[in-house]
Tab-separated table of C-alpha atoms and ligand atoms in Angstrom:
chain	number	residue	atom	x	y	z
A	433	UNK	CA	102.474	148.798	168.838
A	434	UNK	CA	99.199	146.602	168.183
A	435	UNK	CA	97.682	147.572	164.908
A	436	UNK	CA	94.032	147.487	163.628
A	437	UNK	CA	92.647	144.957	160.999
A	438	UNK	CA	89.448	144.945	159.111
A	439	UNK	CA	85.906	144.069	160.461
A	440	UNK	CA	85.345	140.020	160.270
A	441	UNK	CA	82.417	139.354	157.020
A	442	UNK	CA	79.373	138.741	159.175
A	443	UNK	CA	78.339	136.602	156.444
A	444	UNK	CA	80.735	134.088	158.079
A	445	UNK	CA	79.222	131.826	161.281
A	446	UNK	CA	81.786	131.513	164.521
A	447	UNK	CA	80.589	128.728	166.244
A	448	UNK	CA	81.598	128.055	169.042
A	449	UNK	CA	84.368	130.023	168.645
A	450	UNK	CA	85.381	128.162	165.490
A	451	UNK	CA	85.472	129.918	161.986
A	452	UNK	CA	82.875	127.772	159.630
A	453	UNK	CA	82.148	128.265	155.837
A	454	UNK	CA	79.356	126.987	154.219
A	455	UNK	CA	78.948	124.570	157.835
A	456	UNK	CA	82.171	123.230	157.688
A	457	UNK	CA	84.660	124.118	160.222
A	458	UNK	CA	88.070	125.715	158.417
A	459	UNK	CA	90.182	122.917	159.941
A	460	UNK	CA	87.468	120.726	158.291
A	461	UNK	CA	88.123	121.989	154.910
A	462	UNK	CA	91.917	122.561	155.092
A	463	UNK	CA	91.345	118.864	156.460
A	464	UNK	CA	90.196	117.621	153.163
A	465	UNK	CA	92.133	119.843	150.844
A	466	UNK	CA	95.346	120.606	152.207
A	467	UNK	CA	96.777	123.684	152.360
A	468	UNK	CA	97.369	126.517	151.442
A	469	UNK	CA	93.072	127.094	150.025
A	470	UNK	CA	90.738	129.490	149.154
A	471	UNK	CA	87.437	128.429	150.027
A	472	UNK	CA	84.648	130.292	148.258
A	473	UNK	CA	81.242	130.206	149.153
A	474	UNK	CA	78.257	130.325	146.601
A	475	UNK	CA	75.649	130.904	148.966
A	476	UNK	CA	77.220	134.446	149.830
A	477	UNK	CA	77.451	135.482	146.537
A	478	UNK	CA	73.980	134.594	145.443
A	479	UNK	CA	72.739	136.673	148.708
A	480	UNK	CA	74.722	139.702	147.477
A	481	UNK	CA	72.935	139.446	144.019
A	482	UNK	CA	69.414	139.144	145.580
A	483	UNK	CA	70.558	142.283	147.425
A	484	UNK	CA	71.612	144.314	144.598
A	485	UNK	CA	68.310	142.823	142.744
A	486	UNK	CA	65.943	144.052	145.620
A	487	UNK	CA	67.498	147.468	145.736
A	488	UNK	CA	68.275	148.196	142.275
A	489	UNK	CA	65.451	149.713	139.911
A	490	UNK	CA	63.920	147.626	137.051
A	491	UNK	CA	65.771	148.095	133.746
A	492	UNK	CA	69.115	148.025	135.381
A	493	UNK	CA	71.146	144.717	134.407
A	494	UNK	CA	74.069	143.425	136.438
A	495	UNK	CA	77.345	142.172	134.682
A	496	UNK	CA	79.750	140.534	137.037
A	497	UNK	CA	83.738	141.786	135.965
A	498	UNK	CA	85.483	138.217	135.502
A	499	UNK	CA	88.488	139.674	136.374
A	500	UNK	CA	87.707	139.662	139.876
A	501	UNK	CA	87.827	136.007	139.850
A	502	UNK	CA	87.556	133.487	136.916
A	503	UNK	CA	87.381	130.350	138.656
A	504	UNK	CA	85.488	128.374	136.658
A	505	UNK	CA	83.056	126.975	139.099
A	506	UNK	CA	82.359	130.059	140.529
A	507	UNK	CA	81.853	131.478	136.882
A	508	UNK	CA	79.568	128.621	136.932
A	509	UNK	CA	78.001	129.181	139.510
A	510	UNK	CA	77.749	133.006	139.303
A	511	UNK	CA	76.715	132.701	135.094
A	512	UNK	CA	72.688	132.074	135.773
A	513	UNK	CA	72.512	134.694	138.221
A	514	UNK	CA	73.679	137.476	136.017
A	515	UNK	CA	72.763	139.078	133.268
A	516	UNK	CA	75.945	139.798	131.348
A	517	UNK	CA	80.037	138.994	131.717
A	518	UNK	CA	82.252	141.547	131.462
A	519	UNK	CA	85.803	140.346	130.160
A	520	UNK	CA	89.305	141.817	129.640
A	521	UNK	CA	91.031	139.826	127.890
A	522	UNK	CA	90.832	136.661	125.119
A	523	UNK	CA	91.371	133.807	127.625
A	524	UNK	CA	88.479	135.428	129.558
A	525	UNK	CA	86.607	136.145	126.547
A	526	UNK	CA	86.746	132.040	125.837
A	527	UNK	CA	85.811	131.638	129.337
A	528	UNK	CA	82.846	133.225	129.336
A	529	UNK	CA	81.621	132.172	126.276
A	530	UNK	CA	81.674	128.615	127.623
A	531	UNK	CA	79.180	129.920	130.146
A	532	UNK	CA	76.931	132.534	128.633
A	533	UNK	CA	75.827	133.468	125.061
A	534	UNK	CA	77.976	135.940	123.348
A	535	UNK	CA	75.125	138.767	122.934
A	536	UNK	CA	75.280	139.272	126.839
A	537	UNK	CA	79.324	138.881	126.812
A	538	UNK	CA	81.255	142.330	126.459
A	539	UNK	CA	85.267	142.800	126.365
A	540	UNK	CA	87.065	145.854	127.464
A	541	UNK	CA	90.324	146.373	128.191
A	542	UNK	CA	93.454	148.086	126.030
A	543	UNK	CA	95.599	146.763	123.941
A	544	UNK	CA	93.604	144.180	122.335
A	545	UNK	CA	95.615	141.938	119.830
A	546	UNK	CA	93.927	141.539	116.229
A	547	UNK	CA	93.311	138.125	117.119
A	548	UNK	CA	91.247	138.539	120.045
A	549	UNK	CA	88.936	141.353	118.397
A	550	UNK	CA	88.627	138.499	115.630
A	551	UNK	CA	87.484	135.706	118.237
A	552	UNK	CA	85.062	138.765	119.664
A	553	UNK	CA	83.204	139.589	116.231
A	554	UNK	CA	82.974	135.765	114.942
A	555	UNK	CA	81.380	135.390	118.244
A	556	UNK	CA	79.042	138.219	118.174
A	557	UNK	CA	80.849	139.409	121.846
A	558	UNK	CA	80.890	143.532	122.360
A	559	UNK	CA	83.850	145.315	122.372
A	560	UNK	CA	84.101	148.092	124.070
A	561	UNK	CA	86.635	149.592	122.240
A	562	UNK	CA	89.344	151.815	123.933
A	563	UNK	CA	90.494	153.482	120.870
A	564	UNK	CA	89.785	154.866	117.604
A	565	UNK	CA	92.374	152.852	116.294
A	566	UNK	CA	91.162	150.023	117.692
A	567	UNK	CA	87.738	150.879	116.584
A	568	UNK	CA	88.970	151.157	112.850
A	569	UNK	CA	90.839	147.548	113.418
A	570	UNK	CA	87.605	146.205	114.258
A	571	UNK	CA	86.143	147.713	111.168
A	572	UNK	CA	88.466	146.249	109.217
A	573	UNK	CA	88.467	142.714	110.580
A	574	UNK	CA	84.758	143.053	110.177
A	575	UNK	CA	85.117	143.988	106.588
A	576	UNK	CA	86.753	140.597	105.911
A	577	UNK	CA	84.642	138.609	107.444
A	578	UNK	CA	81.509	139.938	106.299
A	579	UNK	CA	80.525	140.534	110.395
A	580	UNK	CA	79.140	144.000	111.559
A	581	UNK	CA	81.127	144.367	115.021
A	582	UNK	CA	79.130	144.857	117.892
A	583	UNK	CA	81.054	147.697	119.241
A	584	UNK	CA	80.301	150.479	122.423
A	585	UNK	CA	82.634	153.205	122.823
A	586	UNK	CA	84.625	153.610	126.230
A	587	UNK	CA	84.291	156.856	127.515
A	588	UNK	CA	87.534	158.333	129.379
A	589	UNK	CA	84.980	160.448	131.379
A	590	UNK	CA	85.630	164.013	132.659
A	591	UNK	CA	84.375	162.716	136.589
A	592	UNK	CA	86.249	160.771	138.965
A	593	UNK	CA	84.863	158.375	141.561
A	594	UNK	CA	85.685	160.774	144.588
A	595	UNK	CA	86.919	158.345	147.044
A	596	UNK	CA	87.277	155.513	145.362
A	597	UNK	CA	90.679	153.288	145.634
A	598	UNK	CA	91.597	154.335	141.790
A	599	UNK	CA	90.537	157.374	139.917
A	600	UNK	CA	89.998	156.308	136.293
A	601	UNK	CA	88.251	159.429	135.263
A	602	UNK	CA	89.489	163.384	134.330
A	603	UNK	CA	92.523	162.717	133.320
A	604	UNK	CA	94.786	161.074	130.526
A	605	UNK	CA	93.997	157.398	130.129
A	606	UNK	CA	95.041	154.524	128.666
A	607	UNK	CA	91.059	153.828	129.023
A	608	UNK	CA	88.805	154.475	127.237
A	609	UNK	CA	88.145	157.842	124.558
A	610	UNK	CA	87.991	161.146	125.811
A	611	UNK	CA	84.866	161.996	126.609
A	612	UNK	CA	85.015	165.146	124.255
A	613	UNK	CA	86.117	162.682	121.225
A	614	UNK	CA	83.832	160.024	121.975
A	615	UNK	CA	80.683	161.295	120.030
A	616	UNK	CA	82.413	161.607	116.778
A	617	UNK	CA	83.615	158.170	117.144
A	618	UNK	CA	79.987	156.909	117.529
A	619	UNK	CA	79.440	158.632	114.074
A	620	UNK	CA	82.018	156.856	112.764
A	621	UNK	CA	81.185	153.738	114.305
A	622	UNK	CA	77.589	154.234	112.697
A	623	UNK	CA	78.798	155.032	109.094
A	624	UNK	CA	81.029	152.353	109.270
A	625	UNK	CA	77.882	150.330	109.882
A	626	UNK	CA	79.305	148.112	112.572
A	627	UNK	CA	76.349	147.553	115.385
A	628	UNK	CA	76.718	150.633	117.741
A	629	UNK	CA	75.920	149.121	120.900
A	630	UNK	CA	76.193	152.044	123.286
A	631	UNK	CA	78.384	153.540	125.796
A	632	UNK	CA	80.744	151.991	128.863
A	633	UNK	CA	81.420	154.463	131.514
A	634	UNK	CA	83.716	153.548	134.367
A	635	UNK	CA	84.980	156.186	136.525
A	636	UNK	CA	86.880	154.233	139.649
A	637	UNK	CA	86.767	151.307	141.816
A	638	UNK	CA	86.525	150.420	145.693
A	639	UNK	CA	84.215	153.177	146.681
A	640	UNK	CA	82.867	152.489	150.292
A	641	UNK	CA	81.059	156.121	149.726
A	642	UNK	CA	77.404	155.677	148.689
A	643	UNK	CA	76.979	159.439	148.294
A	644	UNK	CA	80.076	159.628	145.906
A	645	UNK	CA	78.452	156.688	143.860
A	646	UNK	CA	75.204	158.445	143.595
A	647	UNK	CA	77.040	161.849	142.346
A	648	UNK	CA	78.787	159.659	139.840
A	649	UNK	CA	76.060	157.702	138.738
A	650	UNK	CA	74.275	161.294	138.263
A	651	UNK	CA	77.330	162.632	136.405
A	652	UNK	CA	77.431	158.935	134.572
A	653	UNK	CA	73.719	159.404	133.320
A	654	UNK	CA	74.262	163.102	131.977
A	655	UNK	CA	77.479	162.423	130.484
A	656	UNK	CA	75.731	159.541	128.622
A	657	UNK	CA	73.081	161.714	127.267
A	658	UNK	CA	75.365	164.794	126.243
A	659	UNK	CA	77.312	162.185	124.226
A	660	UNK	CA	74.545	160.573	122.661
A	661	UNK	CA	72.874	164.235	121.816
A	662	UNK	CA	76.201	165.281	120.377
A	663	UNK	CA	76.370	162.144	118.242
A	664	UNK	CA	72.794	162.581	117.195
A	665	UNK	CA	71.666	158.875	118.254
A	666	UNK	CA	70.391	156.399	121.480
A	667	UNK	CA	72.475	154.203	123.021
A	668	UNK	CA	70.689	150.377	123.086
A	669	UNK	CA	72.817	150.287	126.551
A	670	UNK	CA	75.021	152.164	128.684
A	671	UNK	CA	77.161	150.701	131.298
A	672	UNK	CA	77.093	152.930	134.604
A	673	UNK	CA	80.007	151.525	135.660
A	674	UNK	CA	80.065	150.112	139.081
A	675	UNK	CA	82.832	150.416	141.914
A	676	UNK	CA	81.431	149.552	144.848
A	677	UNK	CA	83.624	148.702	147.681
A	678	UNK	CA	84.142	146.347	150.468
A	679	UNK	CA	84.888	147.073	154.027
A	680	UNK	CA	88.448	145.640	153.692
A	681	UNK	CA	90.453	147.618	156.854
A	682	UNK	CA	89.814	148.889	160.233
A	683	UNK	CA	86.575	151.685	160.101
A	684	UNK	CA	85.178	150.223	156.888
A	685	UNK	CA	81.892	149.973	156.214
A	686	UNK	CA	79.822	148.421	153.399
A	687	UNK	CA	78.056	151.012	150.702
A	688	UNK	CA	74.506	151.520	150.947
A	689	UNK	CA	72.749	149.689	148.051
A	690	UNK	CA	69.096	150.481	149.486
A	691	UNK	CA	70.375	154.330	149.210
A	692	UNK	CA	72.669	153.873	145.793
A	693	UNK	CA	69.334	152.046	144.546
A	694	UNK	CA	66.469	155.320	145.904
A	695	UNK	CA	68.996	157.856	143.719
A	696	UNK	CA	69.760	155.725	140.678
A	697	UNK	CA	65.369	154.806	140.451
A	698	UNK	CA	65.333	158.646	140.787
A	699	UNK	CA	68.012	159.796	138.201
A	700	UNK	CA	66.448	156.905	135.728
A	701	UNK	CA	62.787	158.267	136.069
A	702	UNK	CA	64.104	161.799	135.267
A	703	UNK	CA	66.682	160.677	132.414
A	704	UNK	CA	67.076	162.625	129.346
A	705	UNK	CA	64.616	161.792	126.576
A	706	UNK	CA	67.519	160.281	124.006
A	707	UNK	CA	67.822	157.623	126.771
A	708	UNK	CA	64.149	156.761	127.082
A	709	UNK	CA	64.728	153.334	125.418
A	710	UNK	CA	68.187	153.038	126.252
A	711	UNK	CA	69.358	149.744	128.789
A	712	UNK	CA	71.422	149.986	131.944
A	713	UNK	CA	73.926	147.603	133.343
A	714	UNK	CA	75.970	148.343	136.802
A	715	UNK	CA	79.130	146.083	136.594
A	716	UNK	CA	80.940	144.398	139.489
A	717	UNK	CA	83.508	142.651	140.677
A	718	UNK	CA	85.075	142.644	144.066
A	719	UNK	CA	81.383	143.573	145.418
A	720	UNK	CA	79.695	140.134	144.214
A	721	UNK	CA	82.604	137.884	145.105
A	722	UNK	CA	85.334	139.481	147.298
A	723	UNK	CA	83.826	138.180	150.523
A	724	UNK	CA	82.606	134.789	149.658
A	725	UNK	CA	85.984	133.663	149.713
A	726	UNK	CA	88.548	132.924	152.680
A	727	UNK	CA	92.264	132.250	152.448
A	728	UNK	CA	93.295	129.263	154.697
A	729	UNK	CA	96.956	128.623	155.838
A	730	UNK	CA	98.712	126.757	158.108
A	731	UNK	CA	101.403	127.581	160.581
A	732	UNK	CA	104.275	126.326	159.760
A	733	UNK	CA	106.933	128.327	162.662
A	734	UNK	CA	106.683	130.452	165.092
A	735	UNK	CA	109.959	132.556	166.521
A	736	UNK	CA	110.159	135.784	168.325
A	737	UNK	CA	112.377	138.189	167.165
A	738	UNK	CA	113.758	141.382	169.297
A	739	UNK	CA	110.543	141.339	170.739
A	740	UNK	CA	108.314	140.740	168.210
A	741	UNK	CA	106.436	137.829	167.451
A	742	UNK	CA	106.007	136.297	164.058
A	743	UNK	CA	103.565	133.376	162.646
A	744	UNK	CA	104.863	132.070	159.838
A	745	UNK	CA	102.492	130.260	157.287
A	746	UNK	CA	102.795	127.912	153.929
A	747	UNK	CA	100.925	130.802	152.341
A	748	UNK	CA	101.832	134.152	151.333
A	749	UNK	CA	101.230	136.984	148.896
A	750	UNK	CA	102.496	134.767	145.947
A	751	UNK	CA	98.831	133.486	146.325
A	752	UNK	CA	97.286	136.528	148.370
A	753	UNK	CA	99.363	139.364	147.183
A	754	UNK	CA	96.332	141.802	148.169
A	755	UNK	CA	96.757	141.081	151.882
A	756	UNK	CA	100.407	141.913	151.643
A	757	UNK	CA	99.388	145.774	150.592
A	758	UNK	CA	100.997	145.150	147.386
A	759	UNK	CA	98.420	145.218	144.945
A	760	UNK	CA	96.905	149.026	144.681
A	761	UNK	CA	96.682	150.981	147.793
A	762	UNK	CA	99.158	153.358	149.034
A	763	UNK	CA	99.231	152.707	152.290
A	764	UNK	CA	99.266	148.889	153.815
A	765	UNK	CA	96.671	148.073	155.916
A	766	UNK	CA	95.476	145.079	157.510
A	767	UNK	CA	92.859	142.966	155.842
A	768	UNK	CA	90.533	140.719	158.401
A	769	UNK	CA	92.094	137.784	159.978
A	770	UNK	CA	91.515	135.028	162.799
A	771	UNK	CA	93.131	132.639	164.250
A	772	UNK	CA	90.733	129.749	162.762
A	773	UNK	CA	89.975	127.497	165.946
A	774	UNK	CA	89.854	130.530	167.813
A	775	UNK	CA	87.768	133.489	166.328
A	776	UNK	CA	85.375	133.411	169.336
A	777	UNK	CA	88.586	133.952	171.836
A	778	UNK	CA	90.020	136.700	173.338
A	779	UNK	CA	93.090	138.552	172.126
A	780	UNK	CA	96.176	137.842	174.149
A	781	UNK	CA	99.404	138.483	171.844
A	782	UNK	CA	100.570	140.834	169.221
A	783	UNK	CA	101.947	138.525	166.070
A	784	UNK	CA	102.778	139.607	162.574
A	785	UNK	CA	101.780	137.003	160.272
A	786	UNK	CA	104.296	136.443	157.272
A	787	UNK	CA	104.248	134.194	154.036
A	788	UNK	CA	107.011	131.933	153.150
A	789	UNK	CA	108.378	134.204	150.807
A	790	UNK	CA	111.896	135.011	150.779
A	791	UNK	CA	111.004	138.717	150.615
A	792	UNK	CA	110.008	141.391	153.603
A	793	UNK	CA	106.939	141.944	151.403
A	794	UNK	CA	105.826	138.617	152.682
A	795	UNK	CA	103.432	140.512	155.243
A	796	UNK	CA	99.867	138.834	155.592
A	797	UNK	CA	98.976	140.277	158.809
A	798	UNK	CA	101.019	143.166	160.416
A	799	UNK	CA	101.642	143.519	164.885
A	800	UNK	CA	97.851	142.282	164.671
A	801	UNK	CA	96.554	141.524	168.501
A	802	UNK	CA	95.199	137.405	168.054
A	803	UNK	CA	94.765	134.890	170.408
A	804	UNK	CA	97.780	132.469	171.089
A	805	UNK	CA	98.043	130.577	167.659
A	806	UNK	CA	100.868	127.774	167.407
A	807	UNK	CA	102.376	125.474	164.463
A	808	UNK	CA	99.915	123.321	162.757
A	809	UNK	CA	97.055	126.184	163.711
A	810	UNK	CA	95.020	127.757	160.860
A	811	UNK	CA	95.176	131.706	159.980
A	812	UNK	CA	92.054	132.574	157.974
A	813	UNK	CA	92.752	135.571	155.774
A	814	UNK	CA	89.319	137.357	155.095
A	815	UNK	CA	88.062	138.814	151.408
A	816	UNK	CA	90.171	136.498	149.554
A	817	UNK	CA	87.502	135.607	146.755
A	818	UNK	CA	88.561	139.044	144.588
A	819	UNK	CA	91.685	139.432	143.175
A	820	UNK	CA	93.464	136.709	144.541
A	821	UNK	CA	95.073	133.969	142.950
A	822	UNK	CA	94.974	135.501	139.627
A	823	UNK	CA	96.178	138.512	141.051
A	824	UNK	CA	99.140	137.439	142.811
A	825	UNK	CA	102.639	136.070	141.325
A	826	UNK	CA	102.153	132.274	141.771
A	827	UNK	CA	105.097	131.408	140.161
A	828	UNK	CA	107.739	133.622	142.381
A	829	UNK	CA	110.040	131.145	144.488
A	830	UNK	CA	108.344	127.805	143.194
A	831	UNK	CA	106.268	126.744	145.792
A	832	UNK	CA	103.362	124.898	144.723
A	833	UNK	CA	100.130	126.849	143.251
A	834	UNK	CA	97.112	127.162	145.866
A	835	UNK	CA	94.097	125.054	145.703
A	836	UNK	CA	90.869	126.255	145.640
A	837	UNK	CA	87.829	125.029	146.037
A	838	UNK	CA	84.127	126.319	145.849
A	839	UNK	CA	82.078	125.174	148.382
A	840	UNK	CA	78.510	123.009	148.674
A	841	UNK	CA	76.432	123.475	151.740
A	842	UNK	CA	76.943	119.955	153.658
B	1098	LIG	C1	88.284	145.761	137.072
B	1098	LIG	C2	87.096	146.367	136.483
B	1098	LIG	C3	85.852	146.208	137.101
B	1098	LIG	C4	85.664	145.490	138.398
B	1098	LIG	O1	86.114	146.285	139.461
B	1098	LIG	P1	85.718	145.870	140.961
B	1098	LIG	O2	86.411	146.869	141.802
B	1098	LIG	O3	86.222	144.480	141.172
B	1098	LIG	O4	84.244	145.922	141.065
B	1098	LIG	C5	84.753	146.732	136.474
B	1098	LIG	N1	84.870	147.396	135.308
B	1098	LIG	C6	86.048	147.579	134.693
B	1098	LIG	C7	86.103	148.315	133.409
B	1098	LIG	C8	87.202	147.081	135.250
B	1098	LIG	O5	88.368	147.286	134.644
């Protein structure tokens, strides 16, 4: 039984038949670097920026998650295009700051250590604190230092992102304050006389729904002014959010910024007057980067087992863990892949494509229909530039760490 994978990024050119990134052929690149790489492509990501810029309204900034991926010449290269970094953690916090000012840097995440809130306020970073208790740490450390945090308050909001790959929203947290809490911490934020800074609001990721994002962007606006009317005070900025998605599987298809843009312009005109001076910033991750980047292994085997055929590579999820279905979703799907040399060429077996990994998890591709690939062939595995190496176990089994490499237009 042949199963489906996801639509190939047309952002990609197949000549003749061959998979190329930034005009290098992949056999090109894997030529130079070896293998097992992740090729990343600026040029993509700067496209999807001008995109979002074209169809977003004025007054909206966008703040690229570094999560996503914090390699640091893509941060680089990303850093001038954007207009703020959002971080989750202190080693992401110090990488950022190497690349944009601290005002436009803001840190979010749970369980922050006292340490890393200190690094944050000495900086002049935002927190966007997840807790009253972590709030009243911040005070404190701010206290000593004679600093006045810049601190917004994360809302656990009472909406979900229907549809989206992870509900965040409606329900006990370990994000964020519950929304009906979060206006008296504001007031005690503001007593404390730390710098209120405003509101974050994230209510799911991986929505491929535009009309879901435009309800929660609605919801995200009106929660935003109920909270600041309850706490008696305007937010400088409130972050919508983001959670767009990316066609990863079979029947996938990309959100609809021109329509996400039309309702947001819309909601904005119409806003509440205790946000009439108030900034906006849309933040995103796997949207900006996750299909700039490609995954590149080589066969190393091939063997046929009861019937079924399996392509073995010097990859596997201990660099691309996403591919394998292990990392958040339910079900285990296919992500795009091609047989390098080959994209162009018609379909003529049914391979599974497994890592090197002494585990059954080890499932990059799974019964996928391909053209005849042999050893020393490359498999391309498509939207590798989000959650990748950082989000995969590198050190499992000991083989060596991936390479990666962001790519200049020869
Ligand atoms: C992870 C994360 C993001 C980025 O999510 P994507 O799906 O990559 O866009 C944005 N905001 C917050 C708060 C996050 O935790």
């Amino acid at each position: 039984m042949t199963k489906p994978f996801g639509p190939l990024p047309p952002e990609f050119a197949y000549q003749h038949g061959s998979l190329t990134i930034a005009g290098r052929t992949a056999t090109e690149w894997f030529a130079q670097y070896g293998s097992p790489v992740f090729v990343y492509d600026p040029a993509i990501i700067a496209a999807r920026i001008a995109l979002f810029r074209s169809a977003m309204p004025a007054g909206v900034d966008l703040h690229y998650a570094v999560k996503a991926n914090p390699y640091a010449p893509l941060l680089a290269a990303i850093t001038p295009l954007v207009d703020g970094l959002d971080v989750a953690s202190g080693g992401e916090l110090a990488l950022a700051l190497d690349h944009k000012p601290a005002a436009s840097i803001s840190f979010a995440g749970p369980g922050k250590r006292d340490a890393e809130l200190k690094v944050a306020i000495v900086a002049g970073a935002t927190l966007n604190v997840e807790s009253e208790g972590e709030a009243r740490r911040a005070f404190a450390i701010g206290d000593r230092l004679g600093i006045a945090p810049r601190l917004a308050v994360r809302v656990n909001p009472d909406i979900e992102l229907r549809g989206s790959g992870m509900k965040m929203g409606g329900r006990p947290s370990p994000f964020g304050i519950d929304a009906e809490r979060s206006a008296a911490l504001v007031r005690e934020i503001r007593d404390a006389e730390a710098d209120w800074r405003g509101f974050h609001i994230f209510a799911g990721s991986q929505a491929l729904d535009s009309e879901a994002i435009v309800e929660t962007q609605a919801a995200t606006l009106a929660l935003a002014a109920r909270l600041s009317d309850e706490a008696g005070a305007s937010p400088p900025l409130v972050n919508l959010g983001g959670g767009f998605g990316i066609p990863y599987f079979a029947g996938d298809t990309p959100v609809d910024l021109g329509r996400i843009g039309d309702a947001l312009s819309d909601g904005l005109a119409s806003r509440a007057s205790i946000l009439a001076e108030t900034r906006f910033a849309i933040e995103l991750g796997r949207w900006l980067v996750g299909e700039c980047g490609v995954y590149l292994t080589r066969i190393v085997d091939r063997k046929v087992s009861r019937g079924e055929t399996f392509l073995i590579v010097d990859g596997g999820l201990h660099h691309q863990l996403a591919a394998s279905g292990n990392f958040g979703t339910v079900v285990r799907r296919n992500y795009p892949v091609a047989v390098a040399h080959a994209t162009g060429a018609e379909a003529t077996e049914t391979v599974s494509v497994v890592g090197c990994l002494c585990t059954p998890l080890d499932r990059l591709a799974d019964r996928v229909a391909l053209p005849r690939a042999d050893v020393g062939d490359v498999i391309a595995i498509f939207l590798a530039g989000a959650y990748g190496v950082t989000a995969s176990p590198t050190a499992f089994l000991g083989h060596p760490a991936p390479i990666e490499v962001l790519a200049t237009a020869s």
